[in-house]
Backbone as a chain_set.jsonl record, in Angstrom:
{"seq": "MSETSVEDRWGPIGIPDEGAIKSLVKDWRQGRADRSFWSALSDSYVMVFSIAVLGAMIGSAIFDAQQQAAGCTTAGCLAARDLLPWAAAAALLTLTLVASRMFGPVLASSAEGFWLMESPMDRRRLLGGRFVVSVLL", "coords": {"N": [[0.834, -1.161, 0.0], [0.637, 2.119, -0.932], [1.919, 5.074, 0.481], [0.284, 8.082, 0.917], [0.634, 11.578, 0.89], [-0.65, 14.277, 2.925], [-1.102, 16.559, 1.414], [-1.276, 15.455, -1.141], [-3.612, 14.031, -0.954], [-5.666, 15.826, -0.011], [-5.148, 18.277, -1.173], [-3.375, 21.457, -1.453], [-2.313, 22.64, 1.706], [-4.083, 24.94, 3.674], [-5.378, 26.31, 1.674], [-8.587, 26.774, 1.007], [-11.286, 24.933, -0.519], [-14.331, 25.133, -2.469], [-16.145, 23.07, -1.902], [-15.339, 22.088, 0.627], [-15.724, 24.332, 2.274], [-18.47, 24.71, 1.902], [-19.485, 22.352, 3.066], [-18.619, 22.729, 5.704], [-20.088, 25.035, 6.42], [-22.661, 24.004, 6.176], [-22.611, 22.019, 8.193], [-22.269, 23.701, 10.4], [-24.636, 25.158, 10.405], [-26.561, 23.368, 11.308], [-28.925, 23.241, 13.676], [-28.459, 25.858, 14.437], [-29.991, 28.247, 13.691], [-30.018, 31.445, 12.296], [-32.142, 33.202, 12.209], [-35.513, 32.995, 13.176], [-38.55, 31.668, 11.737], [-40.739, 33.274, 12.412], [-39.493, 35.614, 13.152], [-38.389, 36.457, 10.705], [-40.791, 36.773, 9.295], [-41.975, 38.815, 10.781], [-40.12, 40.898, 10.361], [-40.412, 41.209, 7.585], [-43.075, 42.047, 7.467], [-42.926, 44.529, 8.787], [-41.244, 45.851, 6.99], [-42.819, 45.878, 4.609], [-45.052, 47.334, 5.516], [-43.795, 49.756, 6.18], [-42.867, 50.571, 3.659], [-45.339, 50.938, 2.408], [-46.415, 53.063, 3.927], [-44.468, 55.064, 3.485], [-44.735, 55.272, 0.705], [-47.371, 56.247, 0.532], [-47.025, 58.728, 1.781], [-45.173, 59.977, 0.051], [-46.629, 59.912, -2.324], [-48.816, 61.547, -1.612], [-47.479, 63.982, -1.198], [-46.505, 64.466, -3.79], [-48.925, 64.645, -5.191], [-50.11, 66.919, -3.97], [-48.176, 68.823, -4.676], [-48.441, 68.785, -7.446], [-51.039, 69.793, -7.742], [-50.726, 72.391, -6.743], [-48.801, 73.348, -8.499], [-50.17, 73.338, -10.884], [-51.788, 75.567, -10.847], [-50.017, 77.651, -10.957], [-48.168, 79.927, -12.895], [-45.762, 81.206, -13.142], [-42.204, 81.689, -13.795], [-40.59, 80.532, -11.831], [-42.251, 78.571, -10.714], [-42.565, 76.873, -12.891], [-39.954, 75.951, -13.201], [-39.649, 74.546, -10.818], [-41.546, 72.571, -11.236], [-40.36, 71.172, -13.287], [-38.194, 70.069, -11.939], [-39.246, 68.254, -10.151], [-39.699, 65.487, -11.085], [-37.008, 64.635, -11.185], [-36.235, 64.785, -8.517], [-37.919, 62.832, -7.459], [-36.881, 60.583, -8.765], [-34.305, 60.512, -7.656], [-34.973, 59.986, -4.991], [-36.112, 57.438, -5.283], [-33.888, 55.992, -6.193], [-32.249, 56.19, -3.92], [-33.843, 54.785, -2.071], [-33.749, 52.253, -3.265], [-31.005, 51.626, -3.042], [-30.747, 51.544, -0.242], [-32.436, 49.391, 0.348], [-31.104, 47.322, -1.019], [-28.742, 47.225, 0.406], [-29.699, 46.359, 2.814], [-30.346, 43.689, 2.341], [-27.903, 42.55, 1.872], [-24.795, 40.888, 0.76], [-25.655, 38.793, -1.634], [-27.601, 37.591, -0.067], [-26.442, 36.381, 2.24], [-26.085, 35.209, 5.542], [-25.022, 36.851, 8.621], [-23.138, 35.312, 10.016], [-22.386, 33.451, 8.07], [-21.461, 35.247, 6.219], [-19.141, 36.148, 7.471], [-17.569, 33.817, 7.377], [-17.554, 33.168, 4.645], [-16.996, 35.482, 3.111], [-14.544, 36.31, 3.997], [-12.77, 34.32, 3.391], [-10.015, 33.134, 1.426], [-10.849, 32.443, -1.418], [-12.459, 31.476, -4.494], [-15.615, 32.675, -4.717], [-17.703, 32.472, -6.466], [-18.881, 30.033, -7.431], [-19.82, 29.02, -5.047], [-21.679, 30.895, -3.994], [-23.259, 31.345, -6.151], [-25.637, 29.874, -6.656], [-27.402, 30.858, -4.685], [-27.564, 33.479, -5.557], [-28.85, 33.219, -8.038], [-31.319, 32.181, -7.199], [-32.25, 34.351, -5.642], [-32.491, 36.324, -7.611], [-34.421, 35.217, -9.304], [-36.618, 35.083, -7.623]], "CA": [[0.0, 0.0, 0.0], [1.478, 3.31, -1.024], [1.59, 6.092, 1.456], [0.037, 9.375, 0.282], [0.766, 12.702, 1.811], [-1.871, 15.049, 3.152], [-1.287, 17.454, 0.279], [-1.727, 14.676, -2.292], [-4.99, 13.588, -0.751], [-6.614, 16.911, 0.213], [-4.739, 19.5, -1.845], [-2.461, 22.288, -0.669], [-2.815, 22.99, 3.032], [-4.327, 26.362, 3.874], [-6.176, 26.87, 0.588], [-9.878, 26.073, 1.054], [-12.042, 24.831, -1.76], [-15.741, 25.43, -2.277], [-16.825, 21.933, -1.285], [-15.014, 22.032, 2.056], [-16.397, 25.446, 2.945], [-19.91, 24.448, 1.877], [-19.801, 21.331, 4.072], [-18.446, 23.339, 7.023], [-21.235, 25.91, 6.667], [-23.822, 23.126, 6.383], [-22.483, 21.446, 9.532], [-22.444, 24.757, 11.391], [-26.033, 25.57, 10.411], [-27.412, 22.393, 11.985], [-29.318, 23.661, 15.016], [-28.074, 27.237, 14.727], [-30.668, 29.159, 12.768], [-29.79, 32.851, 12.63], [-33.429, 33.851, 12.382], [-36.647, 32.083, 13.141], [-39.548, 31.994, 10.719], [-41.556, 34.39, 12.888], [-38.654, 36.812, 13.091], [-38.347, 36.874, 9.301], [-42.129, 37.238, 8.941], [-42.148, 40.113, 11.428], [-39.295, 41.871, 9.642], [-41.0, 41.482, 6.272], [-44.28, 42.843, 7.699], [-42.505, 45.901, 9.082], [-40.725, 46.443, 5.766], [-43.936, 46.147, 3.7], [-45.831, 48.422, 6.094], [-43.003, 50.989, 6.045], [-42.893, 50.972, 2.249], [-46.682, 51.446, 2.124], [-46.555, 54.383, 4.548], [-43.619, 56.004, 2.741], [-45.363, 55.472, -0.603], [-48.52, 57.134, 0.71], [-46.517, 60.074, 2.062], [-44.582, 60.534, -1.172], [-47.734, 60.136, -3.262], [-49.557, 62.726, -1.169], [-46.656, 65.169, -1.466], [-46.486, 64.693, -5.243], [-50.263, 65.081, -5.577], [-50.26, 68.31, -3.539], [-47.292, 69.66, -5.489], [-49.025, 68.884, -8.788], [-52.187, 70.696, -7.669], [-50.24, 73.757, -6.592], [-48.077, 73.73, -9.71], [-51.118, 73.524, -11.985], [-52.324, 76.921, -10.792], [-48.928, 78.627, -10.995], [-47.637, 80.097, -14.255], [-44.514, 81.974, -13.14], [-41.015, 80.928, -14.2], [-40.139, 79.745, -10.68], [-43.113, 77.385, -10.593], [-42.268, 75.97, -14.002], [-38.667, 75.31, -12.907], [-39.892, 73.558, -9.764], [-42.288, 71.468, -11.844], [-39.399, 70.376, -14.058], [-37.277, 69.378, -11.027], [-39.946, 67.257, -9.346], [-39.38, 64.101, -11.471], [-35.626, 64.313, -10.82], [-36.224, 64.539, -7.071], [-38.548, 61.522, -7.244], [-35.927, 59.561, -9.22], [-33.242, 60.435, -6.647], [-35.535, 59.301, -3.823], [-36.26, 56.021, -5.629], [-32.543, 55.418, -6.205], [-31.83, 56.067, -2.526], [-34.602, 53.678, -1.487], [-33.227, 51.013, -3.836], [-29.703, 51.358, -2.436], [-30.959, 51.159, 1.155], [-32.998, 48.036, 0.351], [-30.08, 46.358, -1.429], [-27.792, 47.084, 1.51], [-30.37, 45.601, 3.861], [-30.317, 42.27, 2.03], [-26.523, 42.092, 1.944], [-24.205, 40.254, -0.416], [-26.264, 37.542, -2.076], [-28.415, 37.068, 1.024], [-25.683, 35.55, 3.18], [-26.274, 35.657, 6.922], [-23.809, 37.482, 9.151], [-22.148, 34.277, 10.33], [-21.872, 32.941, 6.801], [-20.687, 36.315, 5.608], [-17.812, 36.13, 8.082], [-16.835, 32.652, 6.871], [-17.434, 33.11, 3.192], [-16.422, 36.678, 2.502], [-13.165, 36.477, 4.44], [-11.907, 33.215, 2.958], [-9.305, 33.438, 0.172], [-11.232, 31.484, -2.455], [-13.413, 31.963, -5.48], [-16.934, 32.477, -4.135], [-18.741, 32.45, -7.495], [-19.606, 28.758, -7.442], [-20.442, 28.805, -3.747], [-22.817, 31.787, -3.81], [-23.998, 31.491, -7.408], [-26.99, 29.341, -6.519], [-28.204, 31.822, -3.922], [-27.793, 34.65, -6.393], [-29.868, 32.867, -9.035], [-32.602, 32.081, -6.499], [-32.705, 35.686, -5.255], [-32.894, 37.054, -8.816], [-35.661, 34.641, -9.811], [-37.728, 35.398, -6.715]], "C": [[0.892, 1.242, 0.0], [0.986, 4.366, -0.043], [1.421, 7.423, 0.727], [0.145, 10.469, 1.327], [-0.579, 13.424, 1.934], [-2.142, 15.958, 1.96], [-1.747, 16.712, -0.962], [-3.204, 14.316, -2.164], [-5.988, 14.74, -0.705], [-6.262, 18.2, -0.518], [-3.817, 20.309, -0.961], [-3.099, 22.711, 0.653], [-2.973, 24.502, 3.115], [-5.123, 27.008, 2.761], [-7.511, 26.127, 0.564], [-10.493, 25.967, -0.336], [-13.527, 24.984, -1.43], [-16.48, 24.303, -1.563], [-16.582, 21.851, 0.211], [-15.735, 23.135, 2.824], [-17.899, 25.206, 2.997], [-20.291, 23.401, 2.924], [-19.615, 21.876, 5.486], [-19.623, 24.242, 7.382], [-22.478, 25.073, 6.94], [-23.78, 22.494, 7.769], [-22.737, 22.49, 10.613], [-23.908, 25.154, 11.516], [-26.942, 24.625, 11.184], [-27.686, 22.859, 13.413], [-28.96, 25.083, 15.366], [-28.72, 28.187, 13.734], [-30.42, 30.593, 13.228], [-31.101, 33.561, 12.954], [-34.517, 32.797, 12.344], [-37.612, 32.526, 12.041], [-40.358, 33.21, 11.137], [-40.771, 35.694, 12.886], [-38.579, 37.347, 11.663], [-39.699, 37.414, 8.853], [-42.4, 38.612, 9.54], [-41.35, 41.2, 10.714], [-39.896, 42.209, 8.283], [-42.278, 42.303, 6.417], [-43.921, 44.305, 7.954], [-42.0, 46.583, 7.816], [-41.859, 46.793, 4.8], [-44.774, 47.306, 4.218], [-45.097, 49.757, 5.956], [-43.001, 51.488, 4.61], [-44.258, 51.54, 1.883], [-46.874, 52.848, 2.702], [-45.712, 55.417, 3.807], [-44.196, 56.288, 1.359], [-46.555, 56.402, -0.518], [-48.069, 58.567, 0.977], [-45.959, 60.729, 0.804], [-45.667, 60.825, -2.197], [-48.546, 61.36, -2.9], [-48.778, 64.007, -1.455], [-46.625, 65.486, -2.958], [-47.838, 65.206, -5.713], [-50.492, 66.54, -5.193], [-49.389, 69.243, -4.366], [-47.847, 69.827, -6.896], [-50.217, 69.838, -8.789], [-51.736, 72.147, -7.546], [-49.535, 74.231, -7.855], [-49.019, 73.966, -10.876], [-51.669, 74.946, -12.004], [-51.263, 78.0, -10.917], [-48.356, 78.709, -12.406], [-46.335, 80.891, -14.285], [-43.34, 81.068, -13.503], [-40.495, 80.053, -13.058], [-40.957, 78.475, -10.506], [-42.814, 76.381, -11.699], [-40.943, 75.244, -13.772], [-38.837, 74.239, -11.831], [-40.632, 72.343, -10.317], [-41.36, 70.574, -12.662], [-38.452, 69.578, -13.153], [-37.938, 68.258, -10.231], [-39.678, 65.816, -9.793], [-37.948, 63.692, -11.112], [-35.515, 64.03, -9.323], [-36.85, 63.179, -6.753], [-37.609, 60.397, -7.671], [-34.784, 59.402, -8.217], [-33.739, 59.717, -5.39], [-35.688, 57.807, -4.089], [-34.905, 55.32, -5.664], [-32.026, 55.214, -4.781], [-32.54, 54.908, -1.838], [-34.097, 52.332, -1.994], [-31.882, 50.649, -3.214], [-29.834, 50.927, -0.976], [-31.497, 49.733, 1.229], [-31.949, 47.006, -0.041], [-29.018, 46.181, -0.343], [-28.385, 46.252, 2.639], [-30.267, 44.097, 3.603], [-28.904, 41.719, 1.943], [-26.02, 41.406, 0.684], [-24.811, 38.879, -0.67], [-26.98, 36.836, -0.921], [-27.67, 36.093, 1.932], [-25.905, 36.1, 4.583], [-24.96, 36.233, 7.447], [-22.736, 36.45, 9.478], [-21.544, 33.705, 9.052], [-21.042, 33.996, 6.092], [-19.278, 36.376, 6.167], [-16.983, 34.99, 7.515], [-16.543, 32.787, 5.392], [-16.708, 34.312, 2.601], [-14.965, 36.892, 2.891], [-12.234, 35.385, 3.941], [-11.269, 33.529, 1.607], [-9.622, 32.408, -0.908], [-12.204, 32.143, -3.41], [-14.821, 31.642, -4.979], [-18.042, 32.405, -5.175], [-19.551, 31.16, -7.473], [-20.366, 28.535, -6.146], [-21.711, 29.636, -3.58], [-23.664, 31.951, -5.063], [-25.424, 30.994, -7.326], [-27.905, 30.28, -5.762], [-28.519, 33.052, -4.758], [-28.896, 34.377, -7.402], [-31.244, 32.791, -8.378], [-33.123, 33.465, -6.127], [-33.128, 36.511, -6.459], [-34.229, 36.536, -9.33], [-36.853, 34.941, -8.914], [-37.992, 36.878, -6.737]], "O": [[1.786, 1.382, 0.835], [-0.21, 4.508, 0.209], [2.318, 7.846, -0.002], [-0.212, 10.287, 2.491], [-1.505, 13.203, 1.153], [-3.29, 16.108, 1.543], [-2.518, 17.251, -1.756], [-3.942, 14.302, -3.149], [-7.058, 14.642, -1.305], [-7.048, 19.147, -0.471], [-3.508, 19.899, 0.158], [-4.27, 23.087, 0.704], [-2.1, 25.252, 2.677], [-5.515, 28.167, 2.895], [-7.564, 24.971, 0.144], [-10.25, 26.8, -1.209], [-13.923, 24.967, -0.265], [-17.339, 24.554, -0.718], [-17.504, 21.579, 0.98], [-16.288, 22.895, 3.897], [-18.534, 25.467, 4.019], [-21.311, 23.546, 3.598], [-20.38, 21.519, 6.382], [-20.102, 24.218, 8.516], [-23.262, 25.395, 7.833], [-24.803, 22.438, 8.452], [-23.358, 22.189, 11.633], [-24.375, 25.456, 12.615], [-27.993, 25.045, 11.669], [-26.787, 22.871, 14.253], [-29.146, 25.486, 16.514], [-28.01, 28.873, 12.999], [-30.59, 30.914, 14.404], [-31.165, 34.404, 13.849], [-34.449, 31.834, 11.58], [-37.492, 33.622, 11.494], [-40.637, 34.083, 10.316], [-41.335, 36.761, 12.644], [-38.693, 38.552, 11.441], [-39.76, 38.398, 8.116], [-42.985, 39.475, 8.886], [-41.857, 42.299, 10.49], [-39.89, 43.37, 7.874], [-42.548, 43.167, 5.583], [-44.545, 45.209, 7.398], [-42.289, 47.757, 7.586], [-41.866, 47.884, 4.23], [-45.168, 48.175, 3.441], [-45.715, 50.775, 5.647], [-43.118, 52.689, 4.366], [-44.341, 52.513, 1.133], [-47.433, 53.722, 2.039], [-46.183, 56.52, 3.53], [-44.15, 57.426, 0.893], [-46.744, 57.254, -1.387], [-48.662, 59.513, 0.46], [-46.24, 61.895, 0.526], [-45.636, 61.859, -2.864], [-48.928, 62.134, -3.778], [-49.352, 65.0, -1.902], [-46.711, 66.651, -3.345], [-47.897, 66.11, -6.547], [-51.01, 67.317, -5.996], [-49.821, 70.339, -4.721], [-47.734, 70.906, -7.479], [-50.39, 70.609, -9.733], [-52.31, 73.032, -8.181], [-49.662, 75.395, -8.236], [-48.687, 74.732, -11.781], [-51.984, 75.472, -13.071], [-51.607, 79.18, -10.979], [-48.092, 77.686, -13.037], [-45.85, 81.219, -15.368], [-43.464, 79.843, -13.516], [-40.009, 78.948, -13.3], [-40.41, 77.42, -10.185], [-42.811, 75.173, -11.462], [-40.813, 74.066, -14.105], [-38.247, 73.162, -11.915], [-40.367, 71.213, -9.907], [-41.555, 69.36, -12.722], [-37.96, 68.524, -13.556], [-37.243, 67.398, -9.69], [-39.443, 64.971, -8.93], [-37.701, 62.534, -10.772], [-34.78, 63.132, -8.912], [-36.367, 62.459, -5.879], [-37.547, 59.362, -7.007], [-34.343, 58.283, -7.955], [-33.005, 58.928, -4.794], [-35.418, 56.994, -3.204], [-34.785, 54.18, -5.214], [-31.433, 54.18, -4.475], [-31.917, 54.137, -1.108], [-34.025, 51.372, -1.228], [-31.645, 49.484, -2.894], [-29.11, 50.039, -0.525], [-31.066, 48.951, 2.076], [-31.904, 45.924, 0.543], [-28.46, 45.094, -0.195], [-27.669, 45.532, 3.335], [-30.118, 43.317, 4.543], [-28.734, 40.499, 1.941], [-26.718, 41.347, -0.328], [-24.491, 37.916, 0.027], [-26.952, 35.609, -0.828], [-28.233, 35.079, 2.343], [-25.912, 37.314, 4.786], [-23.918, 36.118, 6.802], [-21.552, 36.69, 9.241], [-20.333, 33.501, 8.967], [-20.044, 33.683, 5.443], [-18.325, 36.625, 5.429], [-15.808, 35.18, 7.204], [-15.422, 32.55, 4.943], [-15.895, 34.163, 1.689], [-14.23, 37.584, 2.186], [-11.016, 35.519, 4.059], [-11.91, 34.125, 0.741], [-8.769, 31.597, -1.271], [-12.706, 33.237, -3.153], [-15.179, 30.473, -4.834], [-19.212, 32.288, -4.811], [-20.781, 31.199, -7.494], [-21.438, 27.93, -6.147], [-22.715, 29.132, -3.077], [-24.688, 32.634, -5.03], [-26.332, 31.624, -7.868], [-29.056, 30.478, -6.15], [-29.617, 33.602, -4.674], [-29.78, 35.211, -7.6], [-32.226, 33.281, -8.935], [-34.315, 33.732, -6.279], [-34.043, 37.327, -6.344], [-35.08, 37.322, -9.747], [-37.98, 35.043, -9.397], [-38.888, 37.355, -6.041]]}, "num_chains": 1, "name": "protein.A"}
């Protein structure tokens, strides 16, 4: 029986591969859920309710501004009317950036983010499935 070295059997020491990291994360997750179902449901309810309230506030402000701008014919009112869509676009961009920051890099939990984002390996294959699922949903 030939004797094989550790490097021959498992690869270079100190360089993790995707399979090893994936199995370590899977083993770590057993019994250690970061969030319960009710916690996620509560967070999603708060987010949906907040978006609805902010949408109603922004819609009301735009509606009132449109009514006031319709009766105004001076140059200042016309300039303000032209700037309103740009302000709405900037607010939408800000809301999109805040929401994308909330969900994090490819929906990895904080514990997984520590393991996965700090490891010196190619994370495309490891996180690609999560990315596809998050895009499709």
